[in-house]
Amino acid sequence: MQLKSFLRSSPSSSNYIRHFDIPDAETSEHVGGSMLPILLNNLQRDNDRDLVEVTLEMDNNSLVLCSVKPSPEHKIYRDDHHHFHQNQMTTREEMKSKLELVRNKSSAQRALGGLRFISKTTGESDINDDLWGKVETRFNDLAKDGLLAREDFGECIGMEDSKEFAVGIFDALVRRRRQKMAKISIAELHEFWLQISDQSFHARLQIFFDMADSNGDGRITKEEVQELIMLSASANKLSKLKESAAEYASLIMEELDPDGLGYIELWQLETLLLQRDNYMSYSRPLSTMSVDWSPNLGTSKANNIVKKASSALKCIVLENWQRGWILLLWLSAMIGLFTWKFMEYRQMEAFQVMGYCLATAKGAAETLKFNMALILLPVCRNILTRLRSTRARILIPFDDNINFHKIIAHAIAVGIIVHAANHLACDFPHLVNSSPEKFALVASDFDKLKPSYKSLLTGVEGITGISMVILMTIAFILATRRFRRSILKLPPPLNRLTGFNAFWYSHHLLALVYILLLLHGTFLFFVHKWYQKTTWMYISIPLILYIAERTLRTWRSEDHAVKILKVSVLPGDVFSLIMSKPAGFKYKSGQYIFLQCPTISSFEWHPFSITSAPGDDYLSVHIRIVGDWTKELKRVFTEDQSPACVVARAKFEEHENVDHRGLPQLLVDGPYGAPAQDYQKYDILLLVGLGIGATPFISILKDLLNNTRAHCNDSNTETSASDNSWTSFVSSTTASSVKKKSQRTRSAYFYWVTREPGSLEWFKGVMNEVAEMDHKGQIEMHNYLTSVYEEGDARSALITMVQALNHAKHGVDILSGTRVRTHFARPKWVEVFKRIAMKHPYSTVGKEFLQSQL
C-alpha cells in the first residue's frame, strides 16, 4: 500500500510531500513510531494499492496526526456501509493515536510546567531540605496530639490562600490509600508531601486526575469536572466563573468525549494537557498582528560584558538626559547661590562675632529663597500645558513636573534644617555670649543693646521664622505618602490627619508661609539697603504667575459648568460620568481635567483622565471609588434613582437627554497636559495601564480609530472630487495633508494589567467597541489578571484550558466576556519588547505607562 503524506510544519521547517510504502504487519512496529503502523494497518486490509492522504503536524520533537482520508487523486470505490464498519477508527481511538504521537520528552516537559502544586522552582534538594523543613515546622504549630486536621492541610503545605483546593488534594491522596481519615500523622504528611512534590509528569497528572475522580473508579464524569472547575475558581477567587461551571464542564466533555460515553479517562486528560500549546495557539488575541511575530525570541544574547554595560548606559542616558541636565542646572544654581552668599557674609564684620555658623545659615537661606520661588512653577498647570505644545518639550521633561516639585520640597526641608539649626544652636548663642569688644562690631544693628536669646526668638525675625517652620512641617508631613494615601492608620479623631483632604487643605497653609517669608526677608539683621533684601525679587514673579493661574482656574471653572448626560454605575467600584461639552472646550487624547462638585465641597478639585475622544460632542470620565470624595460624588448622582443614572458597562456613546432638574452642579477645570497626549509623534504605541490608570488610553484608542476612519473618508472624497474644481482640489489636498501629518501612528498594543476580576466587567463595553471599530486590525489588546495563579500552576491549569477551549470555539474570553483573551500573572515585558521590536524594526515605538494614583 502506498501512502502520500502532506506534512504541515512549524515556520522553521519546510513543507514537503513524501511517498513511501507501508511495510508488512509483522515488520511495521519498527517504522514511523509505535502507533502509526497500527493506525495505517486497518487501511491496508481491503485494498493493497489504495492511496490515502495523511496530514501530520510537526512541532520541534512532536508529531501530531491531524487527519487520514482517501486521496483525491485516486478515489476508491467501495461499499460505504462495509467500509464504515471495517476501516474507520472511532474518534476515541484516533485520539489515543494522537496521544501516542505527541507523548515524548519535549511535550511532557512543557506539560510538566502546567501542573505545579508547590513551587515553580521546586527541586529535589529543596524538597529534602528547606521546603520540607518549613512544612515540618508548620505541622508542629498546627498539629494537635500529633495529628494534622484535614482543614489545616493547605496552611501546612504552604497553600494557606487556597485551603479549599488543598483539601481536594488531601482527599485525593487519602482515596489512594483506600482509607477514610480526617487527620494524618507526620509520617503520613511526609508521604503526601513526596507525592505532591514529585517532579514526574505522570505523578502530577495522576494527582490532578484523582482530585476530580471523587469516587475513585478511574473515570471522570461531567459532574466531577464541574466540581473541579468550581474548586479551581474558588482558589482563584473567580466567583463569576463558578456560576458557569456547568457550561464549561460540558465544553470539556464535548472536546474529550466526542463519542458521548459520559466520562473521560486519565489518558484523555493527558491529551488535553499535552496539546495545551495547540489550543492556546488557536486562542489568539484580538488582532491577527501577533501571528506574524517571530517565534525565535531571545536567541541572541550579548556575551560581551562591556557591550552589555555600554548598551545599558546608552539606554539610561537616552531616557534620562532631559532630567539629568535640568537637575544639574538646578544643583549648580543652588551651589552657586550658597557659595556667593557664604563668601559675602564671610567678609562682613558679623562673621567675627558669629563665625561660620552665620555664613552657613545665610547661604542656606539664599537657596531657600530660590527654591521657594521655583517650587511654584511645576504646579502652574496652564503654563505647562501651553509649553508642551512648543519646542521647549524637546529640552524640558514636562511629564516630571510633580517629581521635580517633590525634589524641590525635599531641598527646602534640608535648607530649613541647616538654616534654622545654625541660627538657633550656633550663631544666636555666639551673639548672646560675645565679648563687648566683638559685640561692638555689630552693635549698630541692635541699637547698641546686646540682645538676649529670648529677645531674638520673640522679635519679628524669630516669630516669622518659627511660624514658617511649624506650618511647613505640617504641610510636609501630611503630604508624605503614608499620610496622603491613608497607609498610616490613626485612631479617631487623629485619623482626620490622613487622606487626600488633609493633604489638600494643609497645602493651603503655604499661602500664609509666603506672606511670612516676605516679612521675614524684610526685617533682616545686618542688611539695610532695599536692593540687598532680595526675598521679594526671588518670589514676586513666580508668585504672580501662580496667583494668575489660580484666578484663571476659578474663572474658567465657573464658565465651564456642565450638564450631566448620563451616570453609569459599573462593576468593580467604578462609575462613569458623561457630561455636556462646554463651548470652546478643546483637548487632546490623554489629557485630564479637574472636577468640583459644590454640593460636596466648594474648595476640593480632583483630577480625572478624559476618556472621550476629541471628536466627540461630549466629555466622559471614569471614576473609581477610592476615597470619601469619590464615594460622596457617586452618592449625590445616583441617590433617588436620578434620570441620568443607569447600571451598565463602560461604553463610548449611548447617552441621551435627561431631565437636569435636581441634579447637583459639576464644575470642570482644564484640560491639562499629560504624558500620553503626545502619542501621535510615534509610529507604534505600547500602552500599559494598571487598573483604573488605563482610562486615558480609552480616549487614545478611540481617537486613533477615528483618525484612521476620517483619513480613509478624506481619501475617498479626494478621489471622487472633480478634476475641474481648483477649490475642491486645494481644500482636499490641504485636508489630506493635515490628516497624513496627524496620522503617523499606525498601530497600538494595549496591555491592561489588573488584580480585580470585577474590573474586567466595567471595561467590557470599551473592549468590545474597540473591536467593532477596529476594521483594519490596528489595535492589539491584552488583558492580564494578576490575582489568578500564573499559567502553569495546578490551581489555574483547568481554568487555562477552559479559557483556551472556549476562546477557540466561540471566540469569547471566559473572564472578560470579550474577544480579548485574559492572561494570568504579569506580562513578560522583555519578551513583549522583543516581539514589538522584531515586528517593527524601523519604527519609532512610544511606551506610555499609567497607573492609579492619589
PDB file of N, CA and C in Angstrom, residues 434-474:
ATOM      1  N   SER A 434      28.860  86.873  73.237  1.00  0.00           N
ATOM      2  CA  SER A 434      30.045  87.538  72.692  1.00  0.00           C
ATOM      3  C   SER A 434      30.599  88.559  73.694  1.00  0.00           C
ATOM      4  N   SER A 435      31.882  88.826  73.583  1.00  0.00           N
ATOM      5  CA  SER A 435      32.539  89.822  74.439  1.00  0.00           C
ATOM      6  C   SER A 435      32.135  91.224  73.999  1.00  0.00           C
ATOM      7  N   PRO A 436      32.239  92.219  74.874  1.00  0.00           N
ATOM      8  CA  PRO A 436      31.879  93.594  74.490  1.00  0.00           C
ATOM      9  C   PRO A 436      32.662  94.095  73.294  1.00  0.00           C
ATOM     10  N   GLU A 437      33.928  93.681  73.187  1.00  0.00           N
ATOM     11  CA  GLU A 437      34.734  94.136  72.054  1.00  0.00           C
ATOM     12  C   GLU A 437      34.184  93.623  70.727  1.00  0.00           C
ATOM     13  N   LYS A 438      33.821  92.338  70.711  1.00  0.00           N
ATOM     14  CA  LYS A 438      33.281  91.765  69.461  1.00  0.00           C
ATOM     15  C   LYS A 438      31.877  92.282  69.186  1.00  0.00           C
ATOM     16  N   PHE A 439      31.052  92.415  70.241  1.00  0.00           N
ATOM     17  CA  PHE A 439      29.682  92.894  70.017  1.00  0.00           C
ATOM     18  C   PHE A 439      29.674  94.307  69.470  1.00  0.00           C
ATOM     19  N   ALA A 440      30.702  95.063  69.810  1.00  0.00           N
ATOM     20  CA  ALA A 440      30.762  96.435  69.319  1.00  0.00           C
ATOM     21  C   ALA A 440      30.807  96.483  67.798  1.00  0.00           C
ATOM     22  N   LEU A 441      31.272  95.413  67.169  1.00  0.00           N
ATOM     23  CA  LEU A 441      31.332  95.374  65.701  1.00  0.00           C
ATOM     24  C   LEU A 441      29.940  95.367  65.062  1.00  0.00           C
ATOM     25  N   VAL A 442      28.934  94.826  65.793  1.00  0.00           N
ATOM     26  CA  VAL A 442      27.582  94.710  65.238  1.00  0.00           C
ATOM     27  C   VAL A 442      26.549  95.423  66.110  1.00  0.00           C
ATOM     28  N   ALA A 443      27.009  96.232  67.031  1.00  0.00           N
ATOM     29  CA  ALA A 443      26.088  96.876  67.985  1.00  0.00           C
ATOM     30  C   ALA A 443      25.101  97.787  67.289  1.00  0.00           C
ATOM     31  N   SER A 444      25.488  98.400  66.178  1.00  0.00           N
ATOM     32  CA  SER A 444      24.584  99.330  65.480  1.00  0.00           C
ATOM     33  C   SER A 444      23.341  98.629  64.949  1.00  0.00           C
ATOM     34  N   ASP A 445      23.407  97.349  64.711  1.00  0.00           N
ATOM     35  CA  ASP A 445      22.235  96.602  64.209  1.00  0.00           C
ATOM     36  C   ASP A 445      21.261  96.255  65.332  1.00  0.00           C
ATOM     37  N   PHE A 446      21.669  96.451  66.588  1.00  0.00           N
ATOM     38  CA  PHE A 446      20.817  96.104  67.730  1.00  0.00           C
ATOM     39  C   PHE A 446      20.618  97.293  68.673  1.00  0.00           C
ATOM     40  N   ASP A 447      20.732  98.509  68.123  1.00  0.00           N
ATOM     41  CA  ASP A 447      20.541  99.730  68.906  1.00  0.00           C
ATOM     42  C   ASP A 447      21.449  99.771  70.135  1.00  0.00           C
ATOM     43  N   LYS A 448      22.678  99.312  69.957  1.00  0.00           N
ATOM     44  CA  LYS A 448      23.724  99.352  70.977  1.00  0.00           C
ATOM     45  C   LYS A 448      23.433  98.474  72.194  1.00  0.00           C
ATOM     46  N   LEU A 449      22.333  97.665  72.130  1.00  0.00           N
ATOM     47  CA  LEU A 449      21.981  96.798  73.257  1.00  0.00           C
ATOM     48  C   LEU A 449      22.156  95.340  72.853  1.00  0.00           C
ATOM     49  N   LYS A 450      22.924  94.619  73.670  1.00  0.00           N
ATOM     50  CA  LYS A 450      23.126  93.196  73.356  1.00  0.00           C
ATOM     51  C   LYS A 450      21.814  92.444  73.590  1.00  0.00           C
ATOM     52  N   PRO A 451      21.319  91.730  72.574  1.00  0.00           N
ATOM     53  CA  PRO A 451      20.044  91.016  72.735  1.00  0.00           C
ATOM     54  C   PRO A 451      20.219  89.750  73.576  1.00  0.00           C
ATOM     55  N   SER A 452      19.113  89.355  74.195  1.00  0.00           N
ATOM     56  CA  SER A 452      19.084  88.058  74.877  1.00  0.00           C
ATOM     57  C   SER A 452      18.583  86.997  73.900  1.00  0.00           C
ATOM     58  N   TYR A 453      18.769  85.738  74.264  1.00  0.00           N
ATOM     59  CA  TYR A 453      18.306  84.662  73.388  1.00  0.00           C
ATOM     60  C   TYR A 453      16.792  84.735  73.196  1.00  0.00           C
ATOM     61  N   LYS A 454      16.075  85.089  74.269  1.00  0.00           N
ATOM     62  CA  LYS A 454      14.612  85.188  74.196  1.00  0.00           C
ATOM     63  C   LYS A 454      14.185  86.322  73.282  1.00  0.00           C
ATOM     64  N   SER A 455      14.892  87.454  73.363  1.00  0.00           N
ATOM     65  CA  SER A 455      14.510  88.590  72.511  1.00  0.00           C
ATOM     66  C   SER A 455      14.740  88.285  71.038  1.00  0.00           C
ATOM     67  N   LEU A 456      15.746  87.491  70.733  1.00  0.00           N
ATOM     68  CA  LEU A 456      15.969  87.089  69.332  1.00  0.00           C
ATOM     69  C   LEU A 456      14.826  86.222  68.815  1.00  0.00           C
ATOM     70  N   LEU A 457      14.286  85.370  69.688  1.00  0.00           N
ATOM     71  CA  LEU A 457      13.198  84.471  69.265  1.00  0.00           C
ATOM     72  C   LEU A 457      11.858  85.188  69.197  1.00  0.00           C
ATOM     73  N   THR A 458      11.676  86.210  70.017  1.00  0.00           N
ATOM     74  CA  THR A 458      10.385  86.902  70.051  1.00  0.00           C
ATOM     75  C   THR A 458      10.335  88.120  69.151  1.00  0.00           C
ATOM     76  N   GLY A 459      11.422  88.415  68.462  1.00  0.00           N
ATOM     77  CA  GLY A 459      11.399  89.508  67.504  1.00  0.00           C
ATOM     78  C   GLY A 459      10.675  89.104  66.227  1.00  0.00           C
ATOM     79  N   VAL A 460      10.554  90.063  65.290  1.00  0.00           N
ATOM     80  CA  VAL A 460       9.858  89.793  64.030  1.00  0.00           C
ATOM     81  C   VAL A 460      10.527  88.649  63.284  1.00  0.00           C
ATOM     82  N   GLU A 461      11.858  88.661  63.239  1.00  0.00           N
ATOM     83  CA  GLU A 461      12.575  87.599  62.527  1.00  0.00           C
ATOM     84  C   GLU A 461      12.335  86.244  63.181  1.00  0.00           C
ATOM     85  N   GLY A 462      12.373  86.200  64.510  1.00  0.00           N
ATOM     86  CA  GLY A 462      12.192  84.940  65.219  1.00  0.00           C
ATOM     87  C   GLY A 462      10.792  84.386  65.097  1.00  0.00           C
ATOM     88  N   ILE A 463       9.778  85.252  65.293  1.00  0.00           N
ATOM     89  CA  ILE A 463       8.386  84.783  65.230  1.00  0.00           C
ATOM     90  C   ILE A 463       8.029  84.313  63.821  1.00  0.00           C
ATOM     91  N   THR A 464       8.386  85.106  62.813  1.00  0.00           N
ATOM     92  CA  THR A 464       8.060  84.701  61.432  1.00  0.00           C
ATOM     93  C   THR A 464       8.814  83.432  61.028  1.00  0.00           C
ATOM     94  N   GLY A 465      10.074  83.332  61.464  1.00  0.00           N
ATOM     95  CA  GLY A 465      10.853  82.149  61.117  1.00  0.00           C
ATOM     96  C   GLY A 465      10.303  80.890  61.750  1.00  0.00           C
ATOM     97  N   ILE A 466      10.006  80.953  63.055  1.00  0.00           N
ATOM     98  CA  ILE A 466       9.483  79.779  63.761  1.00  0.00           C
ATOM     99  C   ILE A 466       8.098  79.409  63.223  1.00  0.00           C
ATOM    100  N   SER A 467       7.278  80.405  62.930  1.00  0.00           N
ATOM    101  CA  SER A 467       5.934  80.128  62.387  1.00  0.00           C
ATOM    102  C   SER A 467       6.027  79.426  61.040  1.00  0.00           C
ATOM    103  N   MET A 468       6.931  79.888  60.192  1.00  0.00           N
ATOM    104  CA  MET A 468       7.101  79.235  58.891  1.00  0.00           C
ATOM    105  C   MET A 468       7.556  77.787  59.051  1.00  0.00           C
ATOM    106  N   VAL A 469       8.460  77.539  59.971  1.00  0.00           N
ATOM    107  CA  VAL A 469       8.937  76.172  60.192  1.00  0.00           C
ATOM    108  C   VAL A 469       7.795  75.270  60.628  1.00  0.00           C
ATOM    109  N   ILE A 470       6.950  75.762  61.532  1.00  0.00           N
ATOM    110  CA  ILE A 470       5.826  74.948  62.030  1.00  0.00           C
ATOM    111  C   ILE A 470       4.838  74.659  60.906  1.00  0.00           C
ATOM    112  N   LEU A 471       4.454  75.686  60.154  1.00  0.00           N
ATOM    113  CA  LEU A 471       3.466  75.499  59.082  1.00  0.00           C
ATOM    114  C   LEU A 471       4.002  74.578  57.983  1.00  0.00           C
ATOM    115  N   MET A 472       5.258  74.763  57.605  1.00  0.00           N
ATOM    116  CA  MET A 472       5.827  73.939  56.542  1.00  0.00           C
ATOM    117  C   MET A 472       6.045  72.505  57.015  1.00  0.00           C
ATOM    118  N   THR A 473       6.317  72.315  58.276  1.00  0.00           N
ATOM    119  CA  THR A 473       6.444  70.956  58.810  1.00  0.00           C
ATOM    120  C   THR A 473       5.118  70.210  58.709  1.00  0.00           C
ATOM    121  N   ILE A 474       4.027  70.902  59.065  1.00  0.00           N
ATOM    122  CA  ILE A 474       2.699  70.286  58.969  1.00  0.00           C
ATOM    123  C   ILE A 474       2.390  69.914  57.521  1.00  0.00           C
TER     124      ILE A 474
END
